[in-house]
Amino acid sequence: MKPTIYDVAREAGVSIATVSKVLNNQRVGKKSKEKVLQAMKKLNYKPSVLASALTGKQTSTIGFLLPDLANPFIAEMARRVEDRAYERGYNLVICSTDFEPEKEAFYVSLLKQKSVDGFIIAGGFKNVEVVTELLEEQFPVVLLGESYPSLSINSVKVDDFMGGYEVTSFLTSLGHKKIAVIGEEASSSQERIKGYKQALRDQQLPVHEELIVISSQTNIESVERLAGKLLDLPEPPTAIFACNDILAIGVVLAARQRDRRIPDHLSIVGFDNTFLSRSSDPPLTTVQQPIQDLCFQAFDMLVEEIQGKSKLRQRVVLLPELVVRKSTSAPRKKS
Amino acid sequence: MKPTIYDVAREAGVSIATVSKVLNNQRVGKKSKEKVLQAMKKLNYKPSVLASALTGKQTSTIGFLLPDLANPFIAEMARRVEDRAYERGYNLVICSTDFEPEKEAFYVSLLKQKSVDGFIIAGGFKNVEVVTELLEEQFPVVLLGESYPSLSINSVKVDDFMGGYEVTSFLTSLGHKKIAVIGEEASSSQERIKGYKQALRDQQLPVHEELIVISSQTNIESVERLAGKLLDLPEPPTAIFACNDILAIGVVLAARQRDRRIPDHLSIVGFDNTFLSRSSDPPLTTVQQPIQDLCFQAFDMLVEEIQGKSKLRQRVVLLPELVVRKSTSAPRKKS
DNA sequence: TTGAAAGCGCTAACAG
DNA sequence: CTGTTAGCGCTTTCAA
């Protein structure tokens, strides 16, 4: 059997209270402390987190909700958050929700039963009630990569509107007039699309609703299909802004299938600057998110809330940066 | 405060024992059961997993060790394992070890303190002592995507040797005689390389040690550099077998930088058939792993061991499949 | 400084 | 079928 605090106490010839004290390094006589330490080492004692959490201490584990761990951008975020968690002595239990409200509710409920110290919700969510409830219960939560204007909730994200605006402005500055956009359901996509529209308006260009496409599926095949429809239009766009790099890859595949040269026949811009954008041919113009900063800040914010250090809620918005590579150029004169 | 079993008992007018019994659906009088259920619903009661685990029950959480969650192939595995975990009522706490023995030891120790029910170790590990110890303690563990011949441990993986053999045979059948291989430190890479060597020998082709390269870093830049060295050899290989798709992308980048056409000047084969191999240009010939089967089987095996249903250890080996795409062709006559 | 003892929320005999 | 009670391993008063 695993040694318990009793075993250590017996071995050291002290009471369990004393052992507990050295565990939590409170004031203990030097000699007792020494004996206890010895005993612990001898028995290879490790305190049970369960037992200590049951008495009100924390579990040092965080629930991490995200739409889909198989998405490379999300996976990278998860990795960064985990790095920070590691540094600060926490573990992550990771849950993919697929944007399904039931899954979100299920996971939150289960993780509460498991007494996680708090939640990070990355990449958006659907079930607002669940989050609202968490907030009402004063449960520490922070949103990563998203925000929710109508909720008083901590969040860390990039300025998506601005990202979309910059991409579109860049494209119009190259001379593109017919620019399509393809996004996801997440609110971050919506923001990017708003930025896209604003940029068009600011350039006095018309906003064509049929050039705005939302992909409900994340898998690349369906994106390819959607992009294909865009390209098969009688007057196809000369540029497509994809709201993330995966979508952009889908567009690339669709273009390739139709023998449209990139960027000669079609300019493509992605978002996120994952390594997908580098490995693609041609390498993608995209928008860089400061992933590490986003993740670290989100995590630190959560820990602050857990430790009750800061009661004030905040929305942190970092700035994205356009990375110009080879997938964009001026449109061909008169196709 | 969150309601406890006492609150429910009081509300229902029964003892906590009765409540506990309905919780674990043991025999309880119909009327009592009804009252308890009502009370639970009314109070919105959710039992504490901590408390029940403290009395010897399971936590239904699994420790999932992997080298790096940011690696798309690994992330996809994680996702599949998580899917299965969800179906079976488990949670995953995910830990990236970066192949660092200290991290492996740290995480295992911490997760044991948190009373996880078992471990899945995916993609290899370095710290053999830690795993051995787990085994000695009868801790449920299964290896995913790897095996460890000298250890009596459950594992589920693909036949890496065969994968390497098939790739190489395919390449020689196209006429390649000078084939390089680039792998990682993980034992799966080693196996694939063994298969590569065997295939060469079976074709009476010489094995050049300088054409066998191990990348200690996973980041794409360093792979690119290594591949570059290979390509800059006075007599460069006409084909390169990369032990996974990321490595293959690194090779593609290196080749592109040197204006070597793929597959005309250089054939490239990857491994894993992630969507990287599809999105690359040209799409990569690669080896498909039945990821879902691997993950589900591994998880089920672990659960069986946790539930004590099967005491026998097993090594499951599934068969990989070569997927031929556009990155391979016969070598040019007399470069 | 140290220790006895109560209690965290739940399970599992064991009586009744 | 139901309830009493003694733990599970740890923390935390409160006395000594």
XYZ file of C-alpha atoms (C1' of nucleotides) in Angstrom:
702
model
C 0.000 0.000 0.000
C 0.968 3.581 -0.530
C 2.220 5.198 2.649
C -0.089 7.683 4.307
C 0.513 10.518 6.645
C 0.070 8.094 9.508
C 2.918 5.941 8.330
C 5.170 8.941 8.158
C 4.100 10.105 11.608
C 4.803 6.708 13.103
C 8.145 6.397 11.376
C 9.165 9.839 12.553
C 7.727 9.407 16.022
C 5.513 12.472 15.816
C 1.827 13.173 15.328
C 0.155 13.474 11.979
C -0.490 17.115 12.742
C 3.206 17.719 12.773
C 3.666 15.916 9.520
C 0.892 17.948 8.000
C 2.639 21.066 9.174
C 5.889 20.264 7.506
C 3.926 19.370 4.389
C 2.468 22.846 4.324
C 5.615 24.326 5.711
C 4.240 25.936 8.746
C 6.205 26.462 11.908
C 7.690 23.196 13.156
C 10.600 22.518 15.447
C 13.786 21.992 13.599
C 14.384 18.518 14.954
C 10.864 17.286 14.303
C 11.016 18.648 10.823
C 14.209 16.834 10.140
C 12.808 13.552 11.393
C 9.676 13.962 9.330
C 11.625 14.738 6.190
C 13.739 11.670 6.759
C 10.704 9.492 7.249
C 9.084 10.835 4.133
C 12.090 10.106 2.053
C 12.502 6.674 3.553
C 8.917 5.722 2.844
C 8.832 7.577 -0.451
C 5.764 9.360 0.769
C 3.659 11.518 -1.537
C 0.597 13.199 -0.080
C -2.743 12.443 -1.673
C -4.144 15.374 -3.539
C -7.618 13.919 -3.165
C -7.522 13.907 0.588
C -6.098 17.357 0.882
C -8.539 18.745 -1.637
C -11.364 17.222 0.324
C -10.468 19.442 3.235
C -10.810 22.517 1.122
C -7.469 22.806 -0.572
C -7.166 23.106 -4.280
C -6.665 20.334 -6.771
C -4.319 22.319 -8.997
C -6.086 21.034 -12.028
C -7.785 23.173 -14.598
C -10.553 22.248 -16.982
C -9.631 23.213 -20.514
C -12.515 23.297 -22.950
C -11.848 23.657 -26.641
C -13.731 22.880 -29.829
C -11.381 20.305 -31.291
C -7.974 19.209 -30.205
C -7.216 17.856 -33.663
C -7.198 21.382 -35.037
C -3.521 22.349 -35.225
C -4.020 25.915 -34.113
C -6.020 24.810 -31.119
C -3.541 22.086 -30.346
C -0.790 24.629 -30.351
C -2.740 26.798 -27.962
C -3.312 23.810 -25.743
C 0.390 23.149 -25.758
C 1.230 26.670 -24.736
C -1.324 26.718 -22.007
C 0.016 23.424 -20.793
C 3.526 24.812 -20.719
C 2.396 27.581 -18.482
C 0.393 25.219 -16.344
C 3.452 23.076 -15.908
C 5.517 26.033 -14.818
C 2.941 26.989 -12.265
C 2.227 23.521 -10.950
C -1.091 22.827 -12.567
C -2.479 20.072 -14.724
C -4.942 20.385 -17.552
C -7.832 18.130 -18.254
C -8.595 18.719 -21.866
C -12.057 18.380 -23.344
C -13.083 18.730 -26.980
C -16.599 20.035 -27.273
C -17.093 20.173 -31.038
C -19.255 23.234 -30.416
C -21.932 20.928 -29.049
C -23.849 22.559 -26.207
C -24.556 19.203 -24.585
C -20.924 18.271 -24.512
C -20.071 21.611 -23.034
C -22.635 21.169 -20.316
C -21.579 17.616 -19.671
C -17.915 18.414 -19.341
C -18.437 21.425 -17.145
C -20.661 19.472 -14.835
C -18.270 16.546 -14.660
C -15.251 18.706 -14.060
C -17.020 20.517 -11.282
C -17.668 17.159 -9.671
C -13.989 16.506 -9.989
C -13.310 19.790 -8.266
C -11.172 21.509 -10.841
C -9.996 24.886 -9.674
C -11.192 26.730 -12.749
C -11.849 26.690 -16.454
C -10.240 27.966 -19.580
C -12.562 28.020 -22.530
C -10.700 28.396 -25.785
C -11.934 28.963 -29.283
C -15.512 29.690 -28.444
C -18.524 27.935 -27.025
C -22.200 27.604 -27.699
C -23.836 26.977 -24.383
C -24.121 30.411 -22.866
C -26.230 29.228 -19.938
C -23.499 26.953 -18.717
C -20.958 29.747 -18.760
C -23.352 32.157 -17.128
C -23.957 29.666 -14.371
C -20.247 29.256 -13.821
C -19.947 32.989 -13.493
C -22.806 33.197 -11.038
C -21.177 30.542 -8.915
C -18.046 32.692 -8.893
C -16.201 29.903 -10.581
C -12.895 31.109 -12.030
C -13.179 31.135 -15.813
C -11.307 32.774 -18.609
C -12.010 32.858 -22.283
C -9.107 32.375 -24.628
C -9.166 33.593 -28.202
C -12.714 34.823 -27.833
C -14.697 37.254 -25.826
C -18.329 37.609 -25.045
C -19.427 41.217 -24.941
C -22.608 40.669 -22.990
C -20.909 38.706 -20.242
C -18.694 40.027 -17.511
C -15.988 37.482 -18.053
C -12.237 37.474 -18.225
C -10.907 37.055 -21.723
C -7.715 37.242 -23.705
C -7.798 37.471 -27.430
C -6.408 39.101 -30.467
C -8.148 41.996 -32.142
C -10.006 39.976 -34.719
C -11.814 42.893 -36.219
C -8.552 44.619 -36.866
C -7.028 41.460 -38.272
C -9.861 41.154 -40.765
C -9.630 44.821 -41.559
C -5.917 44.687 -42.230
C -6.141 41.643 -44.426
C -8.849 43.187 -46.513
C -7.169 46.559 -46.757
C -4.009 44.870 -47.870
C -5.911 43.030 -50.548
C -7.687 46.144 -51.796
C -4.397 47.998 -51.807
C -3.131 45.373 -54.210
C -6.021 46.213 -56.458
C -8.501 43.490 -55.600
C -12.112 44.510 -55.821
C -13.863 41.208 -55.609
C -12.808 39.589 -52.386
C -14.518 36.631 -50.794
C -14.259 35.562 -47.193
C -14.732 32.172 -45.670
C -15.117 31.751 -41.942
C -16.252 29.469 -39.162
C -19.082 29.747 -36.715
C -16.885 30.965 -33.909
C -17.343 34.550 -32.893
C -13.726 35.273 -33.732
C -14.548 34.539 -37.373
C -17.542 36.815 -37.165
C -15.335 39.611 -35.923
C -12.852 39.076 -38.682
C -15.640 39.228 -41.187
C -16.885 42.458 -39.670
C -13.425 43.871 -40.157
C -13.514 42.655 -43.726
C -16.801 44.422 -44.388
C -15.656 47.629 -42.792
C -12.509 47.686 -44.891
C -14.536 47.222 -48.047
C -16.871 50.015 -47.081
C -13.994 52.293 -46.273
C -12.733 51.689 -49.783
C -16.169 52.342 -51.227
C -16.324 48.779 -52.436
C -19.596 46.870 -52.416
C -20.153 44.065 -49.908
C -21.529 41.016 -51.689
C -23.260 38.692 -49.283
C -22.791 35.745 -51.605
C -19.042 36.147 -51.199
C -19.318 35.597 -47.463
C -19.334 31.940 -46.590
C -19.516 30.188 -43.255
C -18.216 26.665 -42.975
C -20.039 24.713 -40.321
C -17.732 21.763 -40.653
C -14.068 21.981 -39.887
C -12.975 19.097 -42.060
C -10.952 20.059 -45.036
C -13.112 18.341 -47.619
C -16.151 20.429 -46.875
C -14.067 23.581 -46.937
C -12.726 22.539 -50.284
C -16.244 22.163 -51.541
C -17.330 25.564 -50.293
C -14.283 27.230 -51.766
C -14.960 25.396 -54.999
C -18.400 26.940 -55.220
C -16.862 30.350 -54.837
C -14.370 29.643 -57.592
C -17.023 28.266 -59.879
C -19.044 31.441 -59.704
C -19.576 33.115 -63.099
C -17.556 36.035 -61.813
C -15.298 34.480 -59.239
C -13.452 36.539 -56.653
C -9.836 37.412 -57.355
C -8.924 36.979 -53.720
C -10.162 34.903 -50.834
C -9.639 35.689 -47.190
C -9.846 32.537 -45.113
C -10.444 33.094 -41.425
C -7.863 30.538 -40.439
C -5.021 28.636 -42.034
C -6.880 25.374 -42.313
C -9.630 27.038 -44.234
C -6.943 28.637 -46.369
C -5.477 25.249 -47.151
C -8.907 24.099 -48.204
C -9.055 27.035 -50.572
C -5.611 26.201 -51.907
C -6.709 22.660 -52.628
C -9.840 23.817 -54.387
C -7.846 26.264 -56.491
C -5.268 23.667 -57.351
C -7.945 21.287 -58.481
C -9.201 23.919 -60.886
C -5.728 24.822 -62.050
C -5.988 28.338 -60.769
C -2.506 29.586 -60.114
C -1.777 31.163 -56.771
C -1.281 34.080 -56.568
C -1.594 34.849 -60.302
C -5.204 33.794 -60.694
C -6.175 33.916 -57.074
C -4.763 35.533 -53.975
C -5.291 33.747 -50.692
C -4.833 34.969 -47.151
C -5.050 32.833 -44.044
C -5.112 33.580 -40.356
C -3.150 32.299 -37.342
C 0.238 31.794 -38.955
C 0.450 28.153 -38.033
C 3.174 26.160 -39.700
C 0.564 25.150 -42.241
C 0.955 28.555 -43.778
C 4.688 28.071 -44.072
C 4.581 24.568 -45.452
C 1.955 25.341 -48.021
C 2.993 26.037 -51.578
C 3.161 28.903 -52.118
C 3.639 29.913 -48.489
C 0.591 31.744 -47.294
C 0.140 35.363 -46.468
C -1.526 35.195 -43.098
C -2.087 36.965 -39.816
C 0.146 36.158 -36.934
C -1.356 35.747 -33.511
C 0.922 36.084 -30.511
C -0.147 32.650 -29.337
C 2.244 32.344 -26.487
C 1.337 35.688 -24.995
C -2.336 34.951 -25.366
C -2.021 31.636 -23.618
C 0.256 32.728 -20.834
C -1.815 35.752 -20.045
C -4.989 33.749 -20.032
C -3.521 31.194 -17.719
C -2.033 33.737 -15.366
C -5.294 35.573 -15.257
C -7.060 32.394 -14.290
C -4.600 31.628 -11.545
C -4.985 35.113 -10.168
C -8.679 34.625 -9.995
C -8.273 31.243 -8.366
C -5.974 32.633 -5.759
C -8.415 35.432 -5.191
C -5.765 38.024 -5.802
C -7.692 40.091 -8.249
C -11.397 40.482 -8.190
C -11.689 42.685 -11.196
C -12.578 41.207 -14.521
C -10.771 42.251 -17.627
C -10.738 41.856 -21.366
C -7.266 41.773 -22.809
C -6.913 42.377 -26.518
C -3.574 41.862 -28.202
C -2.744 43.060 -31.658
C -2.322 40.739 -34.624
C 0.210 41.251 -37.354
C -0.022 40.690 -41.072
C 2.653 38.398 -42.451
C 2.997 38.800 -46.180
C 4.233 35.792 -48.083
C 3.750 34.464 -51.576
C 0.075 33.695 -51.836
C -0.949 37.246 -52.619
C -0.333 39.595 -55.505
C -2.134 42.108 -57.638
C -4.995 40.612 -59.641
C -4.400 39.933 -63.312
C -5.599 42.703 -65.538
C -8.933 41.839 -67.088
C -9.219 38.128 -66.643
C -22.344 25.970 -0.693
C -22.639 22.951 -2.870
C -25.097 20.436 -1.491
C -23.665 17.289 0.042
C -25.044 13.869 0.591
C -26.247 15.031 3.993
C -28.366 17.742 2.492
C -29.966 15.270 0.171
C -30.581 12.835 3.002
C -32.222 15.502 5.103
C -34.327 16.779 2.241
C -35.480 13.264 1.424
C -35.921 12.261 5.032
C -33.664 9.255 4.820
C -30.147 8.385 5.920
C -27.026 9.154 3.945
C -26.511 5.436 3.488
C -29.712 5.263 1.530
C -28.692 8.170 -0.601
C -25.355 6.539 -1.232
C -27.152 3.414 -2.286
C -29.239 5.097 -4.884
C -26.125 6.836 -6.081
C -24.479 3.505 -6.704
C -27.757 1.974 -7.669
C -27.886 -0.743 -5.147
C -31.080 -2.183 -3.757
C -33.283 0.523 -2.309
C -37.008 0.608 -1.633
C -38.934 2.129 -4.456
C -40.429 4.918 -2.380
C -37.164 5.920 -0.750
C -35.481 5.917 -4.089
C -38.103 8.200 -5.488
C -37.781 10.624 -2.608
C -34.012 10.666 -2.905
C -34.139 11.284 -6.622
C -36.527 14.149 -6.059
C -34.314 15.666 -3.415
C -31.294 15.382 -5.643
C -32.984 17.125 -8.457
C -34.374 19.800 -6.197
C -30.979 20.572 -4.703
C -29.185 20.029 -7.975
C -26.918 17.631 -6.192
C -23.802 16.234 -7.844
C -21.683 13.821 -5.823
C -18.074 14.774 -5.236
C -15.701 12.574 -7.128
C -12.982 13.448 -4.658
C -14.845 12.112 -1.695
C -15.918 8.940 -3.383
C -12.443 8.332 -4.738
C -11.054 8.754 -1.280
C -13.005 5.745 -0.174
C -11.409 3.598 -2.801
C -13.508 4.263 -5.846
C -11.987 5.350 -9.085
C -11.509 8.875 -10.309
C -12.301 8.038 -13.923
C -9.441 10.149 -15.058
C -6.530 8.914 -17.089
C -3.055 10.341 -17.356
C -2.087 10.792 -20.973
C 1.605 11.300 -21.584
C 2.821 12.320 -24.988
C 5.909 14.016 -26.356
C 4.310 17.151 -27.739
C 0.716 18.109 -28.126
C 1.600 20.673 -30.781
C 2.585 17.872 -33.138
C -0.439 17.380 -35.385
C -0.204 13.638 -35.528
C 0.004 13.407 -31.761
C -2.790 15.908 -31.362
C -4.951 13.811 -33.597
C -4.204 10.757 -31.513
C -5.048 12.705 -28.401
C -8.334 13.677 -29.937
C -9.236 10.117 -30.792
C -8.299 8.854 -27.389
C -10.353 11.607 -25.875
C -13.328 10.625 -28.002
C -13.150 7.138 -26.637
C -12.638 8.407 -23.130
C -15.737 10.525 -23.477
C -17.767 7.575 -24.652
C -16.637 5.555 -21.696
C -16.983 8.242 -19.076
C -13.368 9.142 -18.525
C -11.392 12.345 -18.611
C -7.868 12.815 -19.820
C -5.216 14.883 -18.206
C -2.767 15.549 -20.958
C 0.928 16.060 -20.365
C 3.592 16.917 -22.920
C 6.922 15.469 -21.928
C 9.181 16.632 -24.767
C 11.032 13.366 -24.329
C 12.517 14.781 -21.146
C 12.994 12.081 -18.522
C 12.527 14.563 -15.690
C 9.229 15.750 -17.032
C 8.086 12.182 -17.445
C 8.988 11.407 -13.876
C 7.426 14.586 -12.601
C 4.140 14.070 -14.359
C 3.828 10.441 -13.425
C 4.486 11.221 -9.824
C 2.048 14.111 -9.775
C -0.676 12.164 -11.504
C -0.286 9.335 -9.065
C -0.803 11.819 -6.269
C -3.924 12.891 -8.042
C -5.032 9.278 -8.156
C -5.510 8.802 -11.853
C -6.790 5.355 -12.683
C -4.107 4.611 -15.230
C -1.772 5.902 -17.880
C -1.572 5.980 -21.612
C 1.873 6.757 -22.898
C 1.840 7.736 -26.529
C 4.657 8.333 -28.947
C 7.440 7.016 -26.820
C 9.217 7.852 -23.614
C 12.722 8.056 -22.296
C 12.515 7.322 -18.627
C 12.357 3.556 -18.502
C 12.683 3.418 -14.719
C 9.505 5.366 -14.242
C 7.568 3.029 -16.471
C 9.115 -0.027 -14.881
C 8.090 1.251 -11.490
C 4.549 1.801 -12.679
C 4.486 -1.772 -13.876
C 5.822 -3.103 -10.610
C 3.134 -1.237 -8.745
C 0.581 -2.922 -10.986
C -0.485 0.437 -12.240
C -2.579 0.136 -15.404
C -0.506 1.417 -18.326
C -0.650 1.038 -22.037
C 1.730 2.204 -24.672
C 0.273 3.767 -27.772
C 2.152 3.900 -31.042
C 5.173 2.306 -29.479
C 6.179 -0.872 -27.787
C 8.994 -1.815 -25.537
C 10.240 -5.320 -26.225
C 12.045 -5.801 -22.946
C 9.060 -4.792 -20.856
C 5.934 -6.783 -20.189
C 3.592 -3.977 -21.012
C 0.401 -3.536 -22.940
C 0.871 -1.782 -26.243
C -0.950 -0.953 -29.422
C 0.940 0.149 -32.452
C 1.354 -0.164 -36.119
C 3.958 -2.449 -37.633
C 6.635 0.169 -38.069
C 9.208 -2.210 -39.407
C 6.861 -3.257 -42.118
C 5.950 0.322 -42.859
C 9.586 1.202 -43.372
C 10.094 -1.905 -45.410
C 7.204 -1.172 -47.706
C 8.179 2.406 -48.285
C 11.698 1.424 -49.169
C 10.673 -1.463 -51.365
C 8.313 0.817 -53.193
C 11.120 3.278 -53.763
C 13.549 0.644 -54.998
C 10.870 -0.760 -57.256
C 10.703 2.668 -58.871
C 14.393 2.382 -59.553
C 15.870 4.367 -56.693
C 19.207 3.116 -55.487
C 20.308 5.945 -53.283
C 17.674 6.432 -50.658
C 18.108 8.467 -47.505
C 16.030 8.206 -44.384
C 15.372 10.791 -41.735
C 13.825 9.846 -38.441
C 13.259 10.872 -34.861
C 14.553 9.474 -31.626
C 11.392 7.586 -30.877
C 11.628 3.838 -31.128
C 8.975 3.823 -33.806
C 11.374 5.708 -36.057
C 14.082 3.216 -35.245
C 11.824 0.390 -36.310
C 10.952 2.103 -39.532
C 14.621 2.563 -40.223
C 15.248 -1.097 -39.554
C 12.622 -1.913 -42.115
C 14.328 0.470 -44.491
C 17.658 -1.264 -44.035
C 16.192 -4.698 -44.458
C 14.497 -3.689 -47.676
C 17.747 -2.358 -49.041
C 19.551 -5.538 -48.127
C 16.870 -7.662 -49.681
C 17.438 -5.741 -52.885
C 21.194 -6.202 -52.593
C 21.593 -2.460 -52.221
C 24.246 -1.012 -49.934
C 23.252 0.669 -46.680
C 25.041 3.993 -46.360
C 25.154 5.124 -42.773
C 25.584 8.737 -43.816
C 22.183 8.584 -45.457
C 20.558 7.756 -42.147
C 19.799 10.866 -40.156
C 18.155 11.309 -36.788
C 16.576 14.613 -35.931
C 16.693 15.316 -32.237
C 14.551 18.406 -32.573
C 11.030 18.323 -33.819
C 10.874 21.882 -35.079
C 10.676 22.224 -38.780
C 13.669 24.514 -39.193
C 16.126 21.994 -37.840
C 14.624 19.296 -40.017
C 14.992 21.573 -42.974
C 18.645 22.013 -42.134
C 19.275 18.309 -41.808
C 17.510 17.587 -45.060
C 19.532 20.358 -46.647
C 22.756 18.634 -45.705
C 21.537 15.475 -47.348
C 20.658 17.344 -50.523
C 23.969 19.163 -50.557
C 25.924 15.941 -50.554
C 28.199 15.536 -53.600
C 26.105 12.577 -54.592
C 22.733 13.329 -53.083
C 20.031 10.703 -52.653
C 17.331 10.486 -55.300
C 14.714 9.716 -52.686
C 14.185 10.517 -49.039
C 12.018 8.554 -46.677
C 10.891 10.749 -43.802
C 9.658 8.874 -40.765
C 6.699 11.156 -40.333
C 4.834 13.778 -42.301
C 6.294 16.743 -40.461
C 9.773 15.579 -41.247
C 8.630 15.114 -44.818
C 7.431 18.699 -44.959
C 10.820 19.771 -43.725
C 12.373 17.863 -46.590
C 9.964 19.456 -49.040
C 10.946 22.899 -47.825
C 14.630 22.120 -48.112
C 14.152 20.784 -51.613
C 12.090 23.762 -52.648
C 14.768 26.107 -51.391
C 17.270 24.372 -53.631
C 14.920 24.269 -56.580
C 14.816 20.525 -56.671
C 11.605 19.486 -58.284
C 9.480 16.924 -56.538
C 9.215 14.199 -57.645
C 11.371 14.743 -60.743
C 14.595 15.501 -58.922
C 13.687 14.022 -55.612
C 11.099 11.569 -54.397
C 9.795 12.026 -50.881
C 7.772 9.687 -48.718
C 6.232 10.573 -45.387
C 4.551 8.575 -42.665
C 1.245 8.897 -40.767
C -0.960 10.281 -43.521
C -1.920 13.364 -41.602
C -3.640 16.071 -43.559
C -0.238 17.651 -43.953
C 0.506 15.061 -46.558
C -2.624 16.000 -48.442
C -2.172 19.729 -48.254
C 1.444 19.650 -49.291
C 2.332 20.363 -52.881
C 2.726 17.909 -54.409
C 0.636 15.741 -52.123
C 2.842 13.292 -50.324
C 3.161 9.586 -50.744
C 2.938 8.401 -47.173
C 1.983 5.545 -44.911
C -1.446 5.488 -43.409
C -1.868 4.521 -39.798
C -5.277 3.367 -38.605
C -5.248 6.036 -35.939
C -8.726 5.548 -34.685
C -8.346 1.814 -34.249
C -5.047 2.292 -32.518
C -6.466 4.791 -30.094
C -9.692 3.021 -29.336
C -7.984 -0.290 -28.789
C -5.403 1.274 -26.542
C -8.028 2.967 -24.474
C -10.209 -0.085 -24.200
C -7.242 -2.148 -23.208
C -6.466 0.300 -20.454
C -10.001 0.274 -19.165
C -10.000 -3.492 -19.113
C -6.897 -3.468 -17.031
C -8.339 -0.842 -14.713
C -11.467 -2.850 -14.220
C -9.333 -5.885 -13.585
C -11.115 -7.832 -16.245
C -8.087 -9.105 -18.024
C -4.843 -9.807 -16.358
C -2.960 -10.825 -19.429
C -0.729 -8.376 -21.149
C -0.718 -8.061 -24.872
C 0.999 -6.350 -27.722
C -1.340 -5.447 -30.522
C 0.196 -4.666 -33.875
C -1.939 -3.274 -36.661
C -0.869 -3.080 -40.255
C -0.009 0.168 -42.008
C -0.820 0.902 -45.580
C 1.152 2.711 -48.243
C -0.710 5.608 -49.837
C 0.856 6.566 -53.123
C 0.429 10.166 -54.187
C 2.432 12.580 -56.258
C 5.681 13.016 -54.401
C 7.279 9.877 -55.777
C 8.379 8.790 -59.213
C 11.214 7.004 -60.921
C 14.549 8.808 -60.586
C 15.773 10.796 -63.563
C 18.166 8.895 -65.740
C 21.749 9.877 -65.003
C 21.379 13.127 -63.141
C 6.219 23.723 19.351
C 3.282 19.715 19.486
C -0.798 16.643 19.501
C -5.768 15.152 20.170
C -9.719 15.348 17.802
C -13.238 16.948 14.696
C -14.470 17.170 10.083
C -14.233 17.306 4.605
C -18.153 14.041 1.508
C -18.639 9.589 0.550
C -18.616 4.166 0.970
C -19.267 -0.130 3.144
C -19.833 -3.281 6.590
C -22.930 -4.516 10.037
C -27.095 -4.347 12.738
C -31.622 -3.822 13.042
C -34.893 -2.465 3.101
C -32.761 1.130 6.063
C -29.699 3.405 9.312
C -25.512 3.624 12.370
C -20.912 3.993 12.290
C -16.233 3.559 11.207
C -13.093 4.787 8.088
C -10.524 6.965 3.421
C -5.965 10.699 4.067
C -5.467 15.110 5.127
C -6.148 19.993 7.478
C -7.104 22.704 11.218
C -8.644 24.458 15.471
C -7.698 24.315 20.215
C -5.370 22.846 24.340
C -1.530 21.454 26.503
